[in-house]
């Protein structure tokens, strides 16, 4: 309805704003290294985090739970939830590392975690391009195009080591650095409980999605 469409528009523009602020943060190296202008970097960073935690993340969950998905809804919902929660994980860890500043390299690690969070949030973009292509080819199968594009592009999670290990996966640890793992994640190596939590999260996501989506439809 109109309310749902309004939330979609808010989510899209908030996401774009967050990405623009993130790009400025990443590429304005002179600003963040200069003591006289570093405050600008901090204020923009606070704005980016505020945009995510106050608008992007809540609207992402809202849209995931309420959107109509006719084909393979639980797996599709799981991919969307993983994107949202792993983005939250990286941004929170990045904020925490900067706040604690355990070593002289903490701010550099903070930047890497923030970059991981931004890239994670943008992992939905390949799906959008594939969905657009499929829609142009199969104009009368919008729902099928959506589910196929989500699940096909999620193969990237498998290729880059994210599928089984989550934020500790190959592509992420390559960016963060093994030597920084303890400060970044809270422990140098994942405990057996954490490893199983990351590996079984897909089943947990699907269960949560199925239950909440069903309850919301009853209202």
PDB file of C-alpha atoms in Angstrom:
ATOM      1  CA  UNK A   1       0.000   0.000   0.000  1.00  0.00           C
ATOM      2  CA  UNK A   2       0.969   3.698   0.127  1.00  0.00           C
ATOM      3  CA  UNK A   3       2.630   3.307   3.553  1.00  0.00           C
ATOM      4  CA  UNK A   4       4.833   0.445   2.351  1.00  0.00           C
ATOM      5  CA  UNK A   5       5.835   2.368  -0.769  1.00  0.00           C
ATOM      6  CA  UNK A   6       6.729   5.390   1.359  1.00  0.00           C
ATOM      7  CA  UNK A   7       8.978   3.226   3.542  1.00  0.00           C
ATOM      8  CA  UNK A   8      10.650   1.842   0.389  1.00  0.00           C
ATOM      9  CA  UNK A   9      11.414   5.369  -0.793  1.00  0.00           C
ATOM     10  CA  UNK A  10      12.771   6.406   2.602  1.00  0.00           C
ATOM     11  CA  UNK A  11      14.937   3.265   2.745  1.00  0.00           C
ATOM     12  CA  UNK A  12      16.371   3.799  -0.739  1.00  0.00           C
ATOM     13  CA  UNK A  13      17.276   7.451  -0.208  1.00  0.00           C
ATOM     14  CA  UNK A  14      18.673   6.800   3.267  1.00  0.00           C
ATOM     15  CA  UNK A  15      20.833   3.986   1.877  1.00  0.00           C
ATOM     16  CA  UNK A  16      22.140   6.209  -0.922  1.00  0.00           C
ATOM     17  CA  UNK A  17      22.919   8.965   1.579  1.00  0.00           C
ATOM     18  CA  UNK A  18      24.747   6.473   3.821  1.00  0.00           C
ATOM     19  CA  UNK A  19      26.832   5.232   0.880  1.00  0.00           C
ATOM     20  CA  UNK A  20      27.720   8.773  -0.167  1.00  0.00           C
ATOM     21  CA  UNK A  21      28.801   9.629   3.371  1.00  0.00           C
ATOM     22  CA  UNK A  22      30.762   6.376   3.508  1.00  0.00           C
ATOM     23  CA  UNK A  23      32.518   7.184   0.220  1.00  0.00           C
ATOM     24  CA  UNK A  24      33.489  10.617   1.523  1.00  0.00           C
ATOM     25  CA  UNK A  25      34.872   8.978   4.662  1.00  0.00           C
ATOM     26  CA  UNK A  26      36.929   6.452   2.723  1.00  0.00           C
ATOM     27  CA  UNK A  27      38.375   8.811   0.129  1.00  0.00           C
ATOM     28  CA  UNK A  28      38.957  11.950   2.242  1.00  0.00           C
ATOM     29  CA  UNK A  29      42.231  10.728   3.714  1.00  0.00           C
ATOM     30  CA  UNK A  30      43.729  14.214   4.058  1.00  0.00           C
ATOM     31  CA  UNK A  31      40.725  15.397   6.066  1.00  0.00           C
ATOM     32  CA  UNK A  32      40.857  12.596   8.607  1.00  0.00           C
ATOM     33  CA  UNK A  33      44.654  12.776   9.028  1.00  0.00           C
ATOM     34  CA  UNK A  34      44.760  16.535   9.553  1.00  0.00           C
ATOM     35  CA  UNK A  35      44.200  17.370  13.266  1.00  0.00           C
ATOM     36  CA  UNK A  36      42.460  20.611  12.289  1.00  0.00           C
ATOM     37  CA  UNK A  37      39.891  18.912  10.050  1.00  0.00           C
ATOM     38  CA  UNK A  38      39.597  15.473  11.695  1.00  0.00           C
ATOM     39  CA  UNK A  39      36.431  16.652  13.456  1.00  0.00           C
ATOM     40  CA  UNK A  40      34.683  16.740  10.071  1.00  0.00           C
ATOM     41  CA  UNK A  41      35.519  13.074   9.586  1.00  0.00           C
ATOM     42  CA  UNK A  42      34.061  12.247  12.993  1.00  0.00           C
ATOM     43  CA  UNK A  43      30.859  14.227  12.419  1.00  0.00           C
ATOM     44  CA  UNK A  44      30.312  12.644   8.996  1.00  0.00           C
ATOM     45  CA  UNK A  45      30.979   9.233  10.507  1.00  0.00           C
ATOM     46  CA  UNK A  46      28.425   9.871  13.226  1.00  0.00           C
ATOM     47  CA  UNK A  47      25.954  10.957  10.556  1.00  0.00           C
ATOM     48  CA  UNK A  48      26.558   7.796   8.535  1.00  0.00           C
ATOM     49  CA  UNK A  49      26.117   5.545  11.568  1.00  0.00           C
ATOM     50  CA  UNK A  50      23.035   7.452  12.645  1.00  0.00           C
ATOM     51  CA  UNK A  51      21.570   7.080   9.166  1.00  0.00           C
ATOM     52  CA  UNK A  52      22.114   3.325   9.282  1.00  0.00           C
ATOM     53  CA  UNK A  53      20.975   2.559  12.825  1.00  0.00           C
ATOM     54  CA  UNK A  54      18.001   4.928  12.881  1.00  0.00           C
ATOM     55  CA  UNK A  55      16.661   4.572   9.320  1.00  0.00           C
ATOM     56  CA  UNK A  56      18.370   2.032   7.050  1.00  0.00           C
ATOM     57  CA  UNK A  57      18.485  -0.944   9.417  1.00  0.00           C
ATOM     58  CA  UNK A  58      14.920  -0.657  10.823  1.00  0.00           C
ATOM     59  CA  UNK A  59      13.367  -0.051   7.408  1.00  0.00           C
ATOM     60  CA  UNK A  60      15.358  -2.966   5.975  1.00  0.00           C
ATOM     61  CA  UNK A  61      13.847  -5.318   8.563  1.00  0.00           C
ATOM     62  CA  UNK A  62      10.385  -3.837   8.046  1.00  0.00           C
ATOM     63  CA  UNK A  63      10.508  -4.242   4.271  1.00  0.00           C
ATOM     64  CA  UNK A  64      11.955  -7.750   4.475  1.00  0.00           C
ATOM     65  CA  UNK A  65       9.166  -8.965   6.723  1.00  0.00           C
ATOM     66  CA  UNK A  66       6.276  -7.291   4.934  1.00  0.00           C
ATOM     67  CA  UNK A  67       7.170  -7.601   1.269  1.00  0.00           C
ATOM     68  CA  UNK A  68       5.343 -10.153  -0.857  1.00  0.00           C
ATOM     69  CA  UNK A  69       7.691 -12.958  -1.953  1.00  0.00           C
ATOM     70  CA  UNK A  70       5.915 -15.695  -3.880  1.00  0.00           C
ATOM     71  CA  UNK A  71       8.873 -17.973  -4.630  1.00  0.00           C
ATOM     72  CA  UNK A  72      11.321 -19.427  -2.084  1.00  0.00           C
ATOM     73  CA  UNK A  73      10.472 -16.764   0.474  1.00  0.00           C
ATOM     74  CA  UNK A  74      12.431 -18.156   3.486  1.00  0.00           C
ATOM     75  CA  UNK A  75      15.798 -18.394   1.647  1.00  0.00           C
ATOM     76  CA  UNK A  76      15.274 -14.978   0.057  1.00  0.00           C
ATOM     77  CA  UNK A  77      14.360 -13.519   3.441  1.00  0.00           C
ATOM     78  CA  UNK A  78      17.465 -15.132   4.951  1.00  0.00           C
ATOM     79  CA  UNK A  79      19.749 -13.415   2.423  1.00  0.00           C
ATOM     80  CA  UNK A  80      18.142 -10.039   3.125  1.00  0.00           C
ATOM     81  CA  UNK A  81      18.381 -10.510   6.895  1.00  0.00           C
ATOM     82  CA  UNK A  82      22.012 -11.594   6.662  1.00  0.00           C
ATOM     83  CA  UNK A  83      22.886  -8.507   4.659  1.00  0.00           C
ATOM     84  CA  UNK A  84      21.270  -6.264   7.278  1.00  0.00           C
ATOM     85  CA  UNK A  85      22.672  -7.989  10.363  1.00  0.00           C
ATOM     86  CA  UNK A  86      26.218  -8.452   9.040  1.00  0.00           C
ATOM     87  CA  UNK A  87      26.299  -4.788   8.027  1.00  0.00           C
ATOM     88  CA  UNK A  88      25.215  -3.933  11.566  1.00  0.00           C
ATOM     89  CA  UNK A  89      27.912  -6.235  12.964  1.00  0.00           C
ATOM     90  CA  UNK A  90      30.748  -4.608  11.017  1.00  0.00           C
ATOM     91  CA  UNK A  91      29.629  -1.041  11.697  1.00  0.00           C
ATOM     92  CA  UNK A  92      29.183  -1.729  15.404  1.00  0.00           C
ATOM     93  CA  UNK A  93      32.590  -3.421  15.682  1.00  0.00           C
ATOM     94  CA  UNK A  94      34.185  -0.542  13.770  1.00  0.00           C
ATOM     95  CA  UNK A  95      32.598   2.013  16.090  1.00  0.00           C
ATOM     96  CA  UNK A  96      33.702   0.032  19.157  1.00  0.00           C
ATOM     97  CA  UNK A  97      37.302  -0.318  17.952  1.00  0.00           C
ATOM     98  CA  UNK A  98      37.527   3.455  17.422  1.00  0.00           C
ATOM     99  CA  UNK A  99      36.010   4.115  20.818  1.00  0.00           C
ATOM    100  CA  UNK A 100      38.371   1.799  22.727  1.00  0.00           C
ATOM    101  CA  UNK A 101      41.564   2.520  20.703  1.00  0.00           C
ATOM    102  CA  UNK A 102      43.584  -0.327  22.160  1.00  0.00           C
ATOM    103  CA  UNK A 103      46.651   0.258  19.976  1.00  0.00           C
ATOM    104  CA  UNK A 104      48.187   2.825  17.663  1.00  0.00           C
ATOM    105  CA  UNK A 105      46.697   0.882  14.733  1.00  0.00           C
ATOM    106  CA  UNK A 106      43.146   0.952  16.082  1.00  0.00           C
ATOM    107  CA  UNK A 107      41.942   3.835  13.914  1.00  0.00           C
ATOM    108  CA  UNK A 108      43.248   2.119  10.766  1.00  0.00           C
ATOM    109  CA  UNK A 109      41.404  -1.041  11.816  1.00  0.00           C
ATOM    110  CA  UNK A 110      38.316   1.052  12.490  1.00  0.00           C
ATOM    111  CA  UNK A 111      38.462   2.245   8.880  1.00  0.00           C
ATOM    112  CA  UNK A 112      38.749  -1.295   7.560  1.00  0.00           C
ATOM    113  CA  UNK A 113      35.748  -2.493   9.570  1.00  0.00           C
ATOM    114  CA  UNK A 114      33.701   0.463   8.375  1.00  0.00           C
ATOM    115  CA  UNK A 115      34.652  -0.327   4.781  1.00  0.00           C
ATOM    116  CA  UNK A 116      33.565  -3.938   5.318  1.00  0.00           C
ATOM    117  CA  UNK A 117      30.221  -2.694   6.639  1.00  0.00           C
ATOM    118  CA  UNK A 118      29.678  -0.411   3.664  1.00  0.00           C
ATOM    119  CA  UNK A 119      30.589  -3.162   1.170  1.00  0.00           C
ATOM    120  CA  UNK A 120      28.290  -5.595   2.987  1.00  0.00           C
ATOM    121  CA  UNK A 121      25.406  -3.143   2.751  1.00  0.00           C
ATOM    122  CA  UNK A 122      26.123  -2.705  -0.972  1.00  0.00           C
ATOM    123  CA  UNK A 123      26.101  -6.452  -1.656  1.00  0.00           C
ATOM    124  CA  UNK A 124      22.455  -6.033  -2.652  1.00  0.00           C
ATOM    125  CA  UNK A 125      23.416  -3.945  -5.710  1.00  0.00           C
ATOM    126  CA  UNK A 126      24.456  -6.871  -7.991  1.00  0.00           C
ATOM    127  CA  UNK A 127      21.059  -8.385  -7.277  1.00  0.00           C
ATOM    128  CA  UNK A 128      19.323  -5.198  -8.391  1.00  0.00           C
ATOM    129  CA  UNK A 129      21.197  -5.193 -11.703  1.00  0.00           C
ATOM    130  CA  UNK A 130      20.401  -8.858 -12.337  1.00  0.00           C
ATOM    131  CA  UNK A 131      16.769  -8.269 -11.414  1.00  0.00           C
ATOM    132  CA  UNK A 132      16.609  -5.367 -13.880  1.00  0.00           C
ATOM    133  CA  UNK A 133      18.067  -7.559 -16.616  1.00  0.00           C
ATOM    134  CA  UNK A 134      15.658 -10.420 -15.898  1.00  0.00           C
ATOM    135  CA  UNK A 135      12.727  -8.026 -15.767  1.00  0.00           C
ATOM    136  CA  UNK A 136      13.593  -6.751 -19.236  1.00  0.00           C
ATOM    137  CA  UNK A 137      13.728 -10.342 -20.508  1.00  0.00           C
ATOM    138  CA  UNK A 138      10.754 -11.754 -18.581  1.00  0.00           C
ATOM    139  CA  UNK A 139       8.459  -8.798 -18.054  1.00  0.00           C
ATOM    140  CA  UNK A 140       5.510 -10.790 -16.717  1.00  0.00           C
ATOM    141  CA  UNK A 141       7.397 -12.727 -14.043  1.00  0.00           C
ATOM    142  CA  UNK A 142       8.396 -10.024 -11.569  1.00  0.00           C
ATOM    143  CA  UNK A 143       8.180 -12.166  -8.436  1.00  0.00           C
ATOM    144  CA  UNK A 144      10.138 -15.022 -10.012  1.00  0.00           C
ATOM    145  CA  UNK A 145      12.775 -12.586 -11.292  1.00  0.00           C
ATOM    146  CA  UNK A 146      13.175 -11.150  -7.808  1.00  0.00           C
ATOM    147  CA  UNK A 147      13.721 -14.506  -6.085  1.00  0.00           C
ATOM    148  CA  UNK A 148      16.079 -15.779  -8.803  1.00  0.00           C
ATOM    149  CA  UNK A 149      18.181 -12.603  -8.726  1.00  0.00           C
ATOM    150  CA  UNK A 150      18.508 -12.730  -4.918  1.00  0.00           C
ATOM    151  CA  UNK A 151      19.531 -16.392  -4.790  1.00  0.00           C
ATOM    152  CA  UNK A 152      21.834 -16.317  -7.836  1.00  0.00           C
ATOM    153  CA  UNK A 153      23.801 -13.293  -6.644  1.00  0.00           C
ATOM    154  CA  UNK A 154      24.034 -14.798  -3.146  1.00  0.00           C
ATOM    155  CA  UNK A 155      26.441 -17.310  -4.705  1.00  0.00           C
ATOM    156  CA  UNK A 156      28.981 -14.495  -4.235  1.00  0.00           C
ATOM    157  CA  UNK A 157      28.698 -15.132  -0.491  1.00  0.00           C
ATOM    158  CA  UNK A 158      29.896 -18.676  -1.113  1.00  0.00           C
ATOM    159  CA  UNK A 159      32.701 -17.663  -3.470  1.00  0.00           C
ATOM    160  CA  UNK A 160      34.122 -15.054  -1.090  1.00  0.00           C
ATOM    161  CA  UNK A 161      33.954 -17.176   2.046  1.00  0.00           C
ATOM    162  CA  UNK A 162      31.053 -15.330   3.665  1.00  0.00           C
ATOM    163  CA  UNK A 163      28.456 -18.084   3.435  1.00  0.00           C
ATOM    164  CA  UNK A 164      29.838 -20.381   6.145  1.00  0.00           C
ATOM    165  CA  UNK A 165      32.003 -18.063   8.260  1.00  0.00           C
ATOM    166  CA  UNK A 166      30.044 -14.802   8.087  1.00  0.00           C
ATOM    167  CA  UNK A 167      32.067 -11.707   9.062  1.00  0.00           C
ATOM    168  CA  UNK A 168      35.066 -13.923   9.817  1.00  0.00           C
ATOM    169  CA  UNK A 169      35.049 -15.280   6.260  1.00  0.00           C
ATOM    170  CA  UNK A 170      37.828 -15.082   3.693  1.00  0.00           C
ATOM    171  CA  UNK A 171      37.136 -11.755   2.018  1.00  0.00           C
ATOM    172  CA  UNK A 172      36.606  -9.989   5.325  1.00  0.00           C
ATOM    173  CA  UNK A 173      39.637 -11.340   7.167  1.00  0.00           C
ATOM    174  CA  UNK A 174      41.730 -10.508   4.088  1.00  0.00           C
ATOM    175  CA  UNK A 175      40.665  -6.875   4.480  1.00  0.00           C
ATOM    176  CA  UNK A 176      40.890  -6.749   8.264  1.00  0.00           C
ATOM    177  CA  UNK A 177      44.107  -8.750   8.597  1.00  0.00           C
ATOM    178  CA  UNK A 178      44.669 -11.881  10.663  1.00  0.00           C
ATOM    179  CA  UNK A 179      46.929  -9.908  12.993  1.00  0.00           C
ATOM    180  CA  UNK A 180      43.988  -7.613  13.831  1.00  0.00           C
ATOM    181  CA  UNK A 181      41.406 -10.348  14.373  1.00  0.00           C
ATOM    182  CA  UNK A 182      41.421 -10.220  18.170  1.00  0.00           C
ATOM    183  CA  UNK A 183      40.736  -6.502  18.330  1.00  0.00           C
ATOM    184  CA  UNK A 184      38.290  -6.573  15.427  1.00  0.00           C
ATOM    185  CA  UNK A 185      36.188  -9.547  16.550  1.00  0.00           C
ATOM    186  CA  UNK A 186      36.881  -9.695  20.260  1.00  0.00           C
ATOM    187  CA  UNK A 187      38.908 -12.904  19.937  1.00  0.00           C
ATOM    188  CA  UNK A 188      41.744 -14.042  17.693  1.00  0.00           C
ATOM    189  CA  UNK A 189      39.836 -17.188  16.742  1.00  0.00           C
ATOM    190  CA  UNK A 190      36.145 -17.913  16.825  1.00  0.00           C
ATOM    191  CA  UNK A 191      34.973 -20.214  19.597  1.00  0.00           C
ATOM    192  CA  UNK A 192      33.148 -23.398  18.636  1.00  0.00           C
ATOM    193  CA  UNK A 193      29.870 -21.748  19.668  1.00  0.00           C
ATOM    194  CA  UNK A 194      30.537 -18.718  17.478  1.00  0.00           C
ATOM    195  CA  UNK A 195      31.551 -20.876  14.509  1.00  0.00           C
ATOM    196  CA  UNK A 196      28.350 -22.874  14.731  1.00  0.00           C
ATOM    197  CA  UNK A 197      26.316 -19.710  15.192  1.00  0.00           C
ATOM    198  CA  UNK A 198      27.669 -18.314  11.917  1.00  0.00           C
ATOM    199  CA  UNK A 199      27.239 -21.614  10.073  1.00  0.00           C
ATOM    200  CA  UNK A 200      23.679 -22.233  11.225  1.00  0.00           C
ATOM    201  CA  UNK A 201      22.530 -18.622  10.915  1.00  0.00           C
ATOM    202  CA  UNK A 202      20.827 -19.334   7.584  1.00  0.00           C
ATOM    203  CA  UNK A 203      18.470 -21.833   9.224  1.00  0.00           C
ATOM    204  CA  UNK A 204      17.862 -19.391  12.069  1.00  0.00           C
ATOM    205  CA  UNK A 205      17.123 -16.565   9.629  1.00  0.00           C
ATOM    206  CA  UNK A 206      14.664 -18.727   7.689  1.00  0.00           C
ATOM    207  CA  UNK A 207      12.889 -19.806  10.862  1.00  0.00           C
ATOM    208  CA  UNK A 208      12.641 -16.238  12.166  1.00  0.00           C
ATOM    209  CA  UNK A 209      11.460 -14.963   8.799  1.00  0.00           C
ATOM    210  CA  UNK A 210       8.806 -17.658   8.453  1.00  0.00           C
ATOM    211  CA  UNK A 211       7.406 -17.117  11.949  1.00  0.00           C
ATOM    212  CA  UNK A 212       7.404 -13.303  11.926  1.00  0.00           C
ATOM    213  CA  UNK A 213       6.131 -13.026   8.366  1.00  0.00           C
ATOM    214  CA  UNK A 214       3.238 -15.359   9.173  1.00  0.00           C
ATOM    215  CA  UNK A 215       2.372 -13.440  12.332  1.00  0.00           C
ATOM    216  CA  UNK A 216       2.444 -10.107  10.527  1.00  0.00           C
ATOM    217  CA  UNK A 217       0.130 -11.431   7.808  1.00  0.00           C
ATOM    218  CA  UNK A 218      -2.426 -12.412  10.455  1.00  0.00           C
ATOM    219  CA  UNK A 219      -2.820  -8.809  11.574  1.00  0.00           C
TER     220      UNK A 219
END
